[in-house]
Amino acid sequence: MRWVDVGGVRWHVEWRGHAENPVLAMVHGFAGSLRTWDALLPELETKYRVLLVDLPGHGDTPFPEKADFALRDLWEALGKLLLELSPDPPLLCGYSMGGRIALHVGIHAPNFLHRLILIGASPGIESETERTARQLSDHKLAEDILLKGTEWFADYWATLPLFESQKRLPTDVQARLRDARIRCDARGLAYALERFGTGRQEFLAGDLHKLTCPLLLLAGALDEKFCASNRLIAAHCGSTSVHRLEILDAGHAVHIEKPSAVVREIIAFAELL
């Protein structure tokens, strides 16, 4: 483990795998941490130099001191982190909120990434009215987390329809997910909702043509909302190589529900000529 000060963020990162292998950077979603990827690492680290990153307000990365640090600051800071730590253009993989941030990096630094992998990611909300409603919803959730605590949040988060398929996971896996959510920092979660939530993001469909690196879009087949998001991204993308896959019998957190399938698809995509 180590800390790297870049772009106004004191990043907590962890390296796995051999130093001579290609770099694969992995960015978790909301209420996650770099431990989100543990089930994928035994195989991935045999082929890649895996860079695991805690996002601000998550894991051991504190939220920045800059009072007006916003989503643009975050994706710019992530790009600077990758430039500093990766000697060559890396593969970048992001899940959900981490996927939205990774998508920004790919759009605004199209020649920097070797390949981009998005898992359950979104290009944002098209309707301005719906974006505003999402901001208000995220603000209310942030207030509830601060008032009621992370144990309440963990139980609430597990009831969302987005995570319904996780109820079929083994009880020990469900228990670990709940424990990880409880161990989140309440202020960090509230900070991320207010600054980096989907309602704070512009709709990116008009910018997707700027993507030039090969792109892999993954979603669980049960996750209809993000399967539709992937279809939208693919339809607007200017990337010369777009691969869109839906993994059967899995929901939003497909890397947790079907880790072996996700690893298989990442490796196959990374090795495409």
JSON list of N, CA and C in Angstrom, two decimals, residues 217 223-237 244 246:
[
{"chain": "A", "resi": 217, "resn": "LEU", "atom": "N", "xyz": [-17.69, -2.83, -22.98]},
{"chain": "A", "resi": 217, "resn": "LEU", "atom": "CA", "xyz": [-18.84, -2.48, -22.17]},
{"chain": "A", "resi": 217, "resn": "LEU", "atom": "C", "xyz": [-19.44, -3.74, -21.58]},
{"chain": "A", "resi": 223, "resn": "ASP", "atom": "N", "xyz": [-29.48, -6.53, -15.31]},
{"chain": "A", "resi": 223, "resn": "ASP", "atom": "CA", "xyz": [-29.39, -5.09, -15.03]},
{"chain": "A", "resi": 223, "resn": "ASP", "atom": "C", "xyz": [-29.86, -4.32, -16.27]},
{"chain": "A", "resi": 224, "resn": "GLU", "atom": "N", "xyz": [-31.18, -4.25, -16.45]},
{"chain": "A", "resi": 224, "resn": "GLU", "atom": "CA", "xyz": [-31.74, -3.69, -17.69]},
{"chain": "A", "resi": 224, "resn": "GLU", "atom": "C", "xyz": [-31.34, -2.23, -17.89]},
{"chain": "A", "resi": 225, "resn": "LYS", "atom": "N", "xyz": [-31.30, -1.47, -16.81]},
{"chain": "A", "resi": 225, "resn": "LYS", "atom": "CA", "xyz": [-30.97, -0.04, -16.93]},
{"chain": "A", "resi": 225, "resn": "LYS", "atom": "C", "xyz": [-29.59, 0.16, -17.52]},
{"chain": "A", "resi": 226, "resn": "PHE", "atom": "N", "xyz": [-28.61, -0.61, -17.05]},
{"chain": "A", "resi": 226, "resn": "PHE", "atom": "CA", "xyz": [-27.24, -0.39, -17.52]},
{"chain": "A", "resi": 226, "resn": "PHE", "atom": "C", "xyz": [-26.93, -1.17, -18.79]},
{"chain": "A", "resi": 227, "resn": "CYS", "atom": "N", "xyz": [-27.71, -2.18, -19.09]},
{"chain": "A", "resi": 227, "resn": "CYS", "atom": "CA", "xyz": [-27.62, -2.77, -20.43]},
{"chain": "A", "resi": 227, "resn": "CYS", "atom": "C", "xyz": [-28.04, -1.73, -21.46]},
{"chain": "A", "resi": 228, "resn": "ALA", "atom": "N", "xyz": [-29.11, -0.98, -21.14]},
{"chain": "A", "resi": 228, "resn": "ALA", "atom": "CA", "xyz": [-29.55, 0.10, -22.04]},
{"chain": "A", "resi": 228, "resn": "ALA", "atom": "C", "xyz": [-28.50, 1.20, -22.13]},
{"chain": "A", "resi": 229, "resn": "SER", "atom": "N", "xyz": [-27.86, 1.53, -21.01]},
{"chain": "A", "resi": 229, "resn": "SER", "atom": "CA", "xyz": [-26.78, 2.52, -21.04]},
{"chain": "A", "resi": 229, "resn": "SER", "atom": "C", "xyz": [-25.65, 2.09, -21.96]},
{"chain": "A", "resi": 230, "resn": "ASN", "atom": "N", "xyz": [-25.30, 0.81, -21.89]},
{"chain": "A", "resi": 230, "resn": "ASN", "atom": "CA", "xyz": [-24.23, 0.30, -22.75]},
{"chain": "A", "resi": 230, "resn": "ASN", "atom": "C", "xyz": [-24.61, 0.37, -24.23]},
{"chain": "A", "resi": 231, "resn": "ARG", "atom": "N", "xyz": [-25.87, 0.10, -24.51]},
{"chain": "A", "resi": 231, "resn": "ARG", "atom": "CA", "xyz": [-26.30, 0.21, -25.91]},
{"chain": "A", "resi": 231, "resn": "ARG", "atom": "C", "xyz": [-26.21, 1.66, -26.39]},
{"chain": "A", "resi": 232, "resn": "LEU", "atom": "N", "xyz": [-26.56, 2.60, -25.52]},
{"chain": "A", "resi": 232, "resn": "LEU", "atom": "CA", "xyz": [-26.47, 4.01, -25.88]},
{"chain": "A", "resi": 232, "resn": "LEU", "atom": "C", "xyz": [-25.02, 4.43, -26.11]},
{"chain": "A", "resi": 233, "resn": "ILE", "atom": "N", "xyz": [-24.14, 4.02, -25.20]},
{"chain": "A", "resi": 233, "resn": "ILE", "atom": "CA", "xyz": [-22.72, 4.36, -25.35]},
{"chain": "A", "resi": 233, "resn": "ILE", "atom": "C", "xyz": [-22.19, 3.80, -26.66]},
{"chain": "A", "resi": 234, "resn": "ALA", "atom": "N", "xyz": [-22.49, 2.54, -26.94]},
{"chain": "A", "resi": 234, "resn": "ALA", "atom": "CA", "xyz": [-21.99, 1.91, -28.16]},
{"chain": "A", "resi": 234, "resn": "ALA", "atom": "C", "xyz": [-22.51, 2.63, -29.41]},
{"chain": "A", "resi": 235, "resn": "ALA", "atom": "N", "xyz": [-23.75, 3.09, -29.36]},
{"chain": "A", "resi": 235, "resn": "ALA", "atom": "CA", "xyz": [-24.34, 3.74, -30.52]},
{"chain": "A", "resi": 235, "resn": "ALA", "atom": "C", "xyz": [-23.71, 5.10, -30.82]},
{"chain": "A", "resi": 236, "resn": "HIS", "atom": "N", "xyz": [-23.22, 5.77, -29.79]},
{"chain": "A", "resi": 236, "resn": "HIS", "atom": "CA", "xyz": [-22.66, 7.12, -29.96]},
{"chain": "A", "resi": 236, "resn": "HIS", "atom": "C", "xyz": [-21.13, 7.15, -29.97]},
{"chain": "A", "resi": 237, "resn": "CYS", "atom": "N", "xyz": [-20.52, 6.01, -29.77]},
{"chain": "A", "resi": 237, "resn": "CYS", "atom": "CA", "xyz": [-19.08, 5.98, -29.55]},
{"chain": "A", "resi": 237, "resn": "CYS", "atom": "C", "xyz": [-18.32, 6.07, -30.86]},
{"chain": "A", "resi": 244, "resn": "ARG", "atom": "N", "xyz": [-19.53, -5.02, -26.68]},
{"chain": "A", "resi": 244, "resn": "ARG", "atom": "CA", "xyz": [-20.58, -4.91, -25.68]},
{"chain": "A", "resi": 244, "resn": "ARG", "atom": "C", "xyz": [-21.05, -6.31, -25.31]},
{"chain": "A", "resi": 246, "resn": "GLU", "atom": "N", "xyz": [-23.18, -8.80, -22.31]},
{"chain": "A", "resi": 246, "resn": "GLU", "atom": "CA", "xyz": [-24.05, -8.94, -21.15]},
{"chain": "A", "resi": 246, "resn": "GLU", "atom": "C", "xyz": [-23.84, -10.32, -20.54]}
]
